[in-house]
mmCIF file of C-alpha atoms and ligand atoms in Angstrom:
data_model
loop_
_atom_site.group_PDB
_atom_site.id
_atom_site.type_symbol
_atom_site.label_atom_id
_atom_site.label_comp_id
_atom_site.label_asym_id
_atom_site.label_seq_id
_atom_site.Cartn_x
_atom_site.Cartn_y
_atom_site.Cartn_z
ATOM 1 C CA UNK A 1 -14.622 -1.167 14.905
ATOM 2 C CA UNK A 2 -16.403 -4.327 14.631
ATOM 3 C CA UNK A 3 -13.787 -7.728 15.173
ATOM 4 C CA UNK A 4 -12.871 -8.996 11.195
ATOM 5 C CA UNK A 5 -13.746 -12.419 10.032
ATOM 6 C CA UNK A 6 -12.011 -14.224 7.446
ATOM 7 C CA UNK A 7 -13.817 -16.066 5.175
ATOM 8 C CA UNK A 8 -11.431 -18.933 3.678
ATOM 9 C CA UNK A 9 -12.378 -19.307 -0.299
ATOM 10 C CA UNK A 10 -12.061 -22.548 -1.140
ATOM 11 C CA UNK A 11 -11.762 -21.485 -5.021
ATOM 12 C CA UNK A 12 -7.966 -21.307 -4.336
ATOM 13 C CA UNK A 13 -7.578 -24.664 -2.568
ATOM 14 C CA UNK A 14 -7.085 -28.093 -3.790
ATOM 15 C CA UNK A 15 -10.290 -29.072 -5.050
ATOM 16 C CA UNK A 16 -9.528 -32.865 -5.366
ATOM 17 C CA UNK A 17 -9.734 -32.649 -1.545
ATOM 18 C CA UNK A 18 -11.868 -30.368 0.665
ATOM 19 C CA UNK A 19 -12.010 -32.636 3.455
ATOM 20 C CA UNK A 20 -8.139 -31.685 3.700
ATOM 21 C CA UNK A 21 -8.472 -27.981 2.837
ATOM 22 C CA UNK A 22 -10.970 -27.117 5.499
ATOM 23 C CA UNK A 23 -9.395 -28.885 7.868
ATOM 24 C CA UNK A 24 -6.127 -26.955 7.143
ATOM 25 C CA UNK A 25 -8.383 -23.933 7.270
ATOM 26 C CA UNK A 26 -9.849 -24.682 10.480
ATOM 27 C CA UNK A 27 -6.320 -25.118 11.985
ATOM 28 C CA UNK A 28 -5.330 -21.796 10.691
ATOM 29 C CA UNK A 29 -8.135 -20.030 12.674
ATOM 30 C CA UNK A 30 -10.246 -19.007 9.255
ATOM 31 C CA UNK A 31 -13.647 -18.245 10.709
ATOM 32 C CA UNK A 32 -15.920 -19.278 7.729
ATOM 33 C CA UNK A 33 -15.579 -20.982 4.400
ATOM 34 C CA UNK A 34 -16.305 -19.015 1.979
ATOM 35 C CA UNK A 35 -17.897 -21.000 -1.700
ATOM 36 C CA UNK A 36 -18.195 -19.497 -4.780
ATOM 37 C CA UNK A 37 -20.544 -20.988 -6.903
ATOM 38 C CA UNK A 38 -20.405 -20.086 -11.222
ATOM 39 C CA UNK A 39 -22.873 -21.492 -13.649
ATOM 40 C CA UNK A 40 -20.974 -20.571 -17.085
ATOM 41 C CA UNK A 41 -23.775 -17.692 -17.673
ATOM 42 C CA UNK A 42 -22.988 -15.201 -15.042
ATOM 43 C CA UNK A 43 -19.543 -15.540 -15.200
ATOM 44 C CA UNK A 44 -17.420 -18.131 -17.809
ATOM 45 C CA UNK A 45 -16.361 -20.931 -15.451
ATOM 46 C CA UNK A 46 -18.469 -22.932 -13.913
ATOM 47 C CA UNK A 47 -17.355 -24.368 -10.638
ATOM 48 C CA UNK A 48 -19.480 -26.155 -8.057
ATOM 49 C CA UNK A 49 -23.064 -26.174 -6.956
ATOM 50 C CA UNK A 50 -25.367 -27.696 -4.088
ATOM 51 C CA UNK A 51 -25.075 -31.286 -4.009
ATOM 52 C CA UNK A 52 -21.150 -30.477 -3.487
ATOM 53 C CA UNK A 53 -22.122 -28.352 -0.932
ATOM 54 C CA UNK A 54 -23.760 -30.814 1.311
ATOM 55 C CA UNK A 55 -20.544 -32.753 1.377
ATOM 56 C CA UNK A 56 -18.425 -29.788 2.561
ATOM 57 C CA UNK A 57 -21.327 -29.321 5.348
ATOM 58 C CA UNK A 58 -20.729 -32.828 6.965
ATOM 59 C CA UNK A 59 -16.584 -31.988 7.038
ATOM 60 C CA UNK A 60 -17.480 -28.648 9.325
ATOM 61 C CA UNK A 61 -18.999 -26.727 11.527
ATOM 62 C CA UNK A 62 -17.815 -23.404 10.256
ATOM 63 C CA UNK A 63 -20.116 -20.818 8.859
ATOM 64 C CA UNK A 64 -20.628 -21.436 4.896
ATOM 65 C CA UNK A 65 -20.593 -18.833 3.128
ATOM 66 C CA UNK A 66 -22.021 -18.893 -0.391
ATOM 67 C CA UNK A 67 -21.778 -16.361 -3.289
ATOM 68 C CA UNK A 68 -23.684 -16.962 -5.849
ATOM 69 C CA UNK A 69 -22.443 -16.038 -9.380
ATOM 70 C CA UNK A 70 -24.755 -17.188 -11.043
ATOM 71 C CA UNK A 71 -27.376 -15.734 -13.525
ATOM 72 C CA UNK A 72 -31.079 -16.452 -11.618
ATOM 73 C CA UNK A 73 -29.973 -17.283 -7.926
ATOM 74 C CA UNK A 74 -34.318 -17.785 -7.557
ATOM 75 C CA UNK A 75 -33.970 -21.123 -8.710
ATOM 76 C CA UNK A 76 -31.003 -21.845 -6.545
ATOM 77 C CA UNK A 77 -31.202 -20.736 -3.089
ATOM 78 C CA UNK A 78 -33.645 -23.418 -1.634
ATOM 79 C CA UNK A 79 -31.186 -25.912 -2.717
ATOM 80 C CA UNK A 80 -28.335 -24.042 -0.703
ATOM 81 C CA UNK A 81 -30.484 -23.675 2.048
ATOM 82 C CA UNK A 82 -31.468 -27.156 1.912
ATOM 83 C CA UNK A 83 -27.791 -28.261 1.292
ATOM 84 C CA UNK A 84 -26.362 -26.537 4.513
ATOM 85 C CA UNK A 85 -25.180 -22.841 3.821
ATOM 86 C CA UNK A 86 -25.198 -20.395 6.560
ATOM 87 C CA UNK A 87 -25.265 -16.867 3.972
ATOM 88 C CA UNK A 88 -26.449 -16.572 0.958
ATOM 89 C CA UNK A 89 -25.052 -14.182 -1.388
ATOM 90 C CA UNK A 90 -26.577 -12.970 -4.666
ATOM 91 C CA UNK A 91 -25.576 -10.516 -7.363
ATOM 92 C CA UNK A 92 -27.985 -7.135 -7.900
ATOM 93 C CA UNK A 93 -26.549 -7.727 -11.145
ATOM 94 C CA UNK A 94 -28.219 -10.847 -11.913
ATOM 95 C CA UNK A 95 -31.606 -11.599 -13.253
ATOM 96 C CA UNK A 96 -35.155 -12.101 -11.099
ATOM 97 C CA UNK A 97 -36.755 -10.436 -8.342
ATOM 98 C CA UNK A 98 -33.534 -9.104 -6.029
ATOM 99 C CA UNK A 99 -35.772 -8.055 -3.048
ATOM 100 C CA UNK A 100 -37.828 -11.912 -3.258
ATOM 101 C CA UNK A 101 -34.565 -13.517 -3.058
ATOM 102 C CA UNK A 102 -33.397 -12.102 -0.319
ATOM 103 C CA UNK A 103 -36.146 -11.998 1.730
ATOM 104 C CA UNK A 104 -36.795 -16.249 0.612
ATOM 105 C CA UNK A 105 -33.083 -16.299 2.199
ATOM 106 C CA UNK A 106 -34.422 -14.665 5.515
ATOM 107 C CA UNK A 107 -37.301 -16.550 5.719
ATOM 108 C CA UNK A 108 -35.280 -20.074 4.667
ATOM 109 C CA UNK A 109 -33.520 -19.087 8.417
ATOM 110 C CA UNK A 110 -29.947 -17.792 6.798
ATOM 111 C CA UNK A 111 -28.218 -14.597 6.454
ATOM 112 C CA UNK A 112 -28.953 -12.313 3.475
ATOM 113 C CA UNK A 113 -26.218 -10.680 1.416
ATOM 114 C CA UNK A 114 -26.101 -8.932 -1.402
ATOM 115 C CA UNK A 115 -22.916 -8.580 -4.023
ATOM 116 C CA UNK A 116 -22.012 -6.003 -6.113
ATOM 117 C CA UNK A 117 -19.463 -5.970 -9.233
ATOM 118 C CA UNK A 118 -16.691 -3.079 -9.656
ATOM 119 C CA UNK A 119 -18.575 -1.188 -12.427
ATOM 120 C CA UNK A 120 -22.174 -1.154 -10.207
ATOM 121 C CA UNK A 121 -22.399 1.723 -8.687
ATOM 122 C CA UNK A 122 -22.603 1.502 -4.766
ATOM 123 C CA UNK A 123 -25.844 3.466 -4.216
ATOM 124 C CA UNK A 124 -27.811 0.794 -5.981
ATOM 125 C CA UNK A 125 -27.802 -1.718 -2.791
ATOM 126 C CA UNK A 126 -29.183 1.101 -1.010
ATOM 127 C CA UNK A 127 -33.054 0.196 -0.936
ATOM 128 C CA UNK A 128 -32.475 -3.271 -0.488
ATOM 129 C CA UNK A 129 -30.215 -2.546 2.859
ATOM 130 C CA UNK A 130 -33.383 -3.569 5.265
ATOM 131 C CA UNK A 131 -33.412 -6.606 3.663
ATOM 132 C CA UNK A 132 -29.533 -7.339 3.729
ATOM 133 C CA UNK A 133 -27.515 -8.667 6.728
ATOM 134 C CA UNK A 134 -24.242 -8.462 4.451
ATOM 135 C CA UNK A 135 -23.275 -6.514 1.114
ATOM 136 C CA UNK A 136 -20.148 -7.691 -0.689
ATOM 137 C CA UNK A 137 -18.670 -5.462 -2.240
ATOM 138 C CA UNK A 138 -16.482 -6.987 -4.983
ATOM 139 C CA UNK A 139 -12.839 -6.280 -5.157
ATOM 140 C CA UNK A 140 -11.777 -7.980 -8.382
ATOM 141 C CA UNK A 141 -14.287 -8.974 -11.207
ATOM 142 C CA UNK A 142 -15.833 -12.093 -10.230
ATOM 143 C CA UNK A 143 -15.022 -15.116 -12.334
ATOM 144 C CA UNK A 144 -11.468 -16.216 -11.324
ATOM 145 C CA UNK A 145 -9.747 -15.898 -8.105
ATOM 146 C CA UNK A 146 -5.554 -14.767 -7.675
ATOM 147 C CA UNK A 147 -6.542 -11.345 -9.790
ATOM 148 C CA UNK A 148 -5.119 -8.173 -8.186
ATOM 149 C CA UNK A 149 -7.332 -5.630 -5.639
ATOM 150 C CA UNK A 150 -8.729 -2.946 -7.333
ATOM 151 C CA UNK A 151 -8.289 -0.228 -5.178
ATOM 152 C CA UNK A 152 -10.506 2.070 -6.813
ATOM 153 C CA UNK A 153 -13.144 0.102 -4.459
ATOM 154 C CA UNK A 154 -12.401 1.801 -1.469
ATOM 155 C CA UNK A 155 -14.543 4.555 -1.253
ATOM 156 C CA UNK A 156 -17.387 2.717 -2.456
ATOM 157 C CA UNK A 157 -16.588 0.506 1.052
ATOM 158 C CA UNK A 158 -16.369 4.076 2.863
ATOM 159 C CA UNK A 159 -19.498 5.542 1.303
ATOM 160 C CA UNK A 160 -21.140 2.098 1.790
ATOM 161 C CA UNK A 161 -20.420 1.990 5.548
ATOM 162 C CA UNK A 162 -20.978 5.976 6.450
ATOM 163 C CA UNK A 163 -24.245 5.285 4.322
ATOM 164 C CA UNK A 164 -25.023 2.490 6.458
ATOM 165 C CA UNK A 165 -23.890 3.951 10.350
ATOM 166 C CA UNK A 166 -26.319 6.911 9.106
ATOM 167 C CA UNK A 167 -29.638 5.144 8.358
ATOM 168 C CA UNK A 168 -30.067 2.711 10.842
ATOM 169 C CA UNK A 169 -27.731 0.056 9.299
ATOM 170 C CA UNK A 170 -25.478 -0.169 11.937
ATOM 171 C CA UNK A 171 -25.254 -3.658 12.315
ATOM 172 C CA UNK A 172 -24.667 -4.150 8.818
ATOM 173 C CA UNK A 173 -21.687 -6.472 7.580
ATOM 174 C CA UNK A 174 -19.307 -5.148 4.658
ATOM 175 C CA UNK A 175 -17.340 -8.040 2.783
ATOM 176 C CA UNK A 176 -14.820 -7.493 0.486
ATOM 177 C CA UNK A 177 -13.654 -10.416 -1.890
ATOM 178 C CA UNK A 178 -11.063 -10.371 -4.324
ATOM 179 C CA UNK A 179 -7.480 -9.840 -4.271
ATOM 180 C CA UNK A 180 -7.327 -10.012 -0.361
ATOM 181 C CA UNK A 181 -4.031 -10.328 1.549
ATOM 182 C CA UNK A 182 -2.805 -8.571 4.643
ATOM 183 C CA UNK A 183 -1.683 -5.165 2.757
ATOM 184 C CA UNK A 184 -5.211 -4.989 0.772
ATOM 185 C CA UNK A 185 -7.350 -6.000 3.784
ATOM 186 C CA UNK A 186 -5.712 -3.523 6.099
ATOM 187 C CA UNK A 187 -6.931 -1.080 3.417
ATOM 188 C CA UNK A 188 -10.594 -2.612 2.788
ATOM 189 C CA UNK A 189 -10.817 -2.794 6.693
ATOM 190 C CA UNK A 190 -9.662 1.207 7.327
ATOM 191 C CA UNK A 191 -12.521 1.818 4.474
ATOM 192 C CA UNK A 192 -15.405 0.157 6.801
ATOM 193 C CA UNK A 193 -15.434 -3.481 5.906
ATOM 194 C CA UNK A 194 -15.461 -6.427 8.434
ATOM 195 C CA UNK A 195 -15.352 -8.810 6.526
ATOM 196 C CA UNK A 196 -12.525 -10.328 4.343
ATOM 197 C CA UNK A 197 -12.563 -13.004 1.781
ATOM 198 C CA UNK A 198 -9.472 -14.461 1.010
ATOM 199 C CA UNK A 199 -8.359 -17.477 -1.081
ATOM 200 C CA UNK A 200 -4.886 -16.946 -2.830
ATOM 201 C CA UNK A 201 -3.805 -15.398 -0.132
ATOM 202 C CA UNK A 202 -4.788 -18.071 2.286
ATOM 203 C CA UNK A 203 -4.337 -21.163 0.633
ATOM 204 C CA UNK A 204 -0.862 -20.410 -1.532
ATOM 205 C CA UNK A 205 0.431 -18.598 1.914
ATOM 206 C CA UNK A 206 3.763 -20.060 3.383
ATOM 207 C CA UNK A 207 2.137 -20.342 6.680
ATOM 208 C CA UNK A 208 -1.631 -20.334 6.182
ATOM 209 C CA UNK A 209 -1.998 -19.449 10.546
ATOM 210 C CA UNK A 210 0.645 -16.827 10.157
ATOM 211 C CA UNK A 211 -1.491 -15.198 6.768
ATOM 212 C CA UNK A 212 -4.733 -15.943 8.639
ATOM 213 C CA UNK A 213 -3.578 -14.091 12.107
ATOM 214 C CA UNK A 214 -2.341 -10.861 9.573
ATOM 215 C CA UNK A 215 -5.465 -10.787 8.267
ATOM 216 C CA UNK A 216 -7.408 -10.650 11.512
ATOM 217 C CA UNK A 217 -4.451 -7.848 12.922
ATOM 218 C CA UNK A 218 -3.569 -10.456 15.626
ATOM 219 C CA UNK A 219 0.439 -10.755 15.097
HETATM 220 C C1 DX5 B 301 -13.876 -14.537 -7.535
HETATM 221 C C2 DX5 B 301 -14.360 -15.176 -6.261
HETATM 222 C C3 DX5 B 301 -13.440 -15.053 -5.116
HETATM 223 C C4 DX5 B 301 -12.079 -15.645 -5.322
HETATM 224 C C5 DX5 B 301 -11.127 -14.792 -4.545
HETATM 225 O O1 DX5 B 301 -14.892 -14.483 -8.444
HETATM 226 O O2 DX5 B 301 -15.595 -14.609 -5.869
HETATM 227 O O3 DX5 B 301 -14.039 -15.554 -3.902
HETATM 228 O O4 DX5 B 301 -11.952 -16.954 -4.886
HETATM 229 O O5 DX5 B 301 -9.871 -15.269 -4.788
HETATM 230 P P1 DX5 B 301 -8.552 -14.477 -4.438
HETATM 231 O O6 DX5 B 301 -8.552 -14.278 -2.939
HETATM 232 O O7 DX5 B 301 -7.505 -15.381 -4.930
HETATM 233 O O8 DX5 B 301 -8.607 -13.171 -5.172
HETATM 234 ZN ZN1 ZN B 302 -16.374 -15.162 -3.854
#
């Protein structure tokens, strides 16, 4: 089984100060930060976009880690690139040229990955896996973070990583994101991902080390 990495999302964390919040996530042992960007067309809200981004790059050295819910990622992912991120993570489900984007985000030097919503069905990221160092497979419909984990997602994780172990994807990283705590990610991790996103349960934990270290399996 490949080691987990926890992704901290800083959708759940006090946005008036990021400086703070990443450095409590750093503390905690959260391996990358995790930032979700909306543009009001994709999804309702809109949150934050690149020139943000470039801030939260000269607070860290972390992996960033940015999923992009937004409705043509084309126009955007040179400006992520530019502003610092470390993955780049698009939608199938939103408009443009899926395979250009992700191979701009290869050549751009970053990791490619690819998200999926609940209602897509899993077999659609299939043709793009060569071009795909990560799929996310969405555990909650994106939009709003604290929603609960929809289990019916695990055996799209399952069929999603025996899919992958049998084609030559072996090295491929499964994320999950939504709804992520230490009950929900032991499930998403049995399943085949390696990968878990968690904000709620992170950032509104008692003890964000103690949440952090549950996540990973290290008590
Ligand atoms: C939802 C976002 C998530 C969100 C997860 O659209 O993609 O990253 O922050 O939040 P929790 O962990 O609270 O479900
Ligand atoms: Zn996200």
């Amino acid at each position: 089984m490949k080691e987990t990495i926890v992704s901290a999302s800083l959708l759940a964390s006090n946005l008036a100060d990021f400086t703070g919040e990443i450095s409590r996530c750093e503390r905690a042992g959260a391996d990358w930060i995790h930032f979700d960007v909306m543009d009001g067309h994709f999804v309702e809200q809109i949150t934050y976009g690149a020139p943000v981004l470039k801030f939260v790059r000269k607070v860290t050295e972390k992996p960033l880690d940015v999923h992009l819910m937004v409705e043509n990622p084309q126009s955007q992912i040179k400006f992520f690139s530019d502003a610092g991120a470390d993955i780049i993570d698009i939608h199938i489900e939103s408009k443009g040229d899926i395979a250009g984007c992700l191979r701009e985000i290869r050549s751009l030097g970053k990791k490619s990955a690819l998200a999926l919503k609940p209602d897509t069905p899993v077999e659609r990221v299939y043709d793009y896996l060569p071009l795909c160092d990560m799929v996310l497979v969405m555990t909650v419909e994106p939009g709003y973070g604290g929603q609960g984990f929809i289990y019916e997602m695990l055996p799209k994780i399952k069929a999603l990583r025996n899919y992958a172990d049998n084609n030559g994807f072996e090295k491929l990283d499964i994320q999950v994101d939504g709804g992520i705590n230490e009950k929900t990610g032991d499930s998403a991790k049995y399943a085949g991902a390696n990968i878990l996103v968690a904000g709620t349960g992170l950032f509104k934990a008692p003890d964000m080390k103690a949440a952090c270290n549950a996540l990973k399996g290290n008590q």
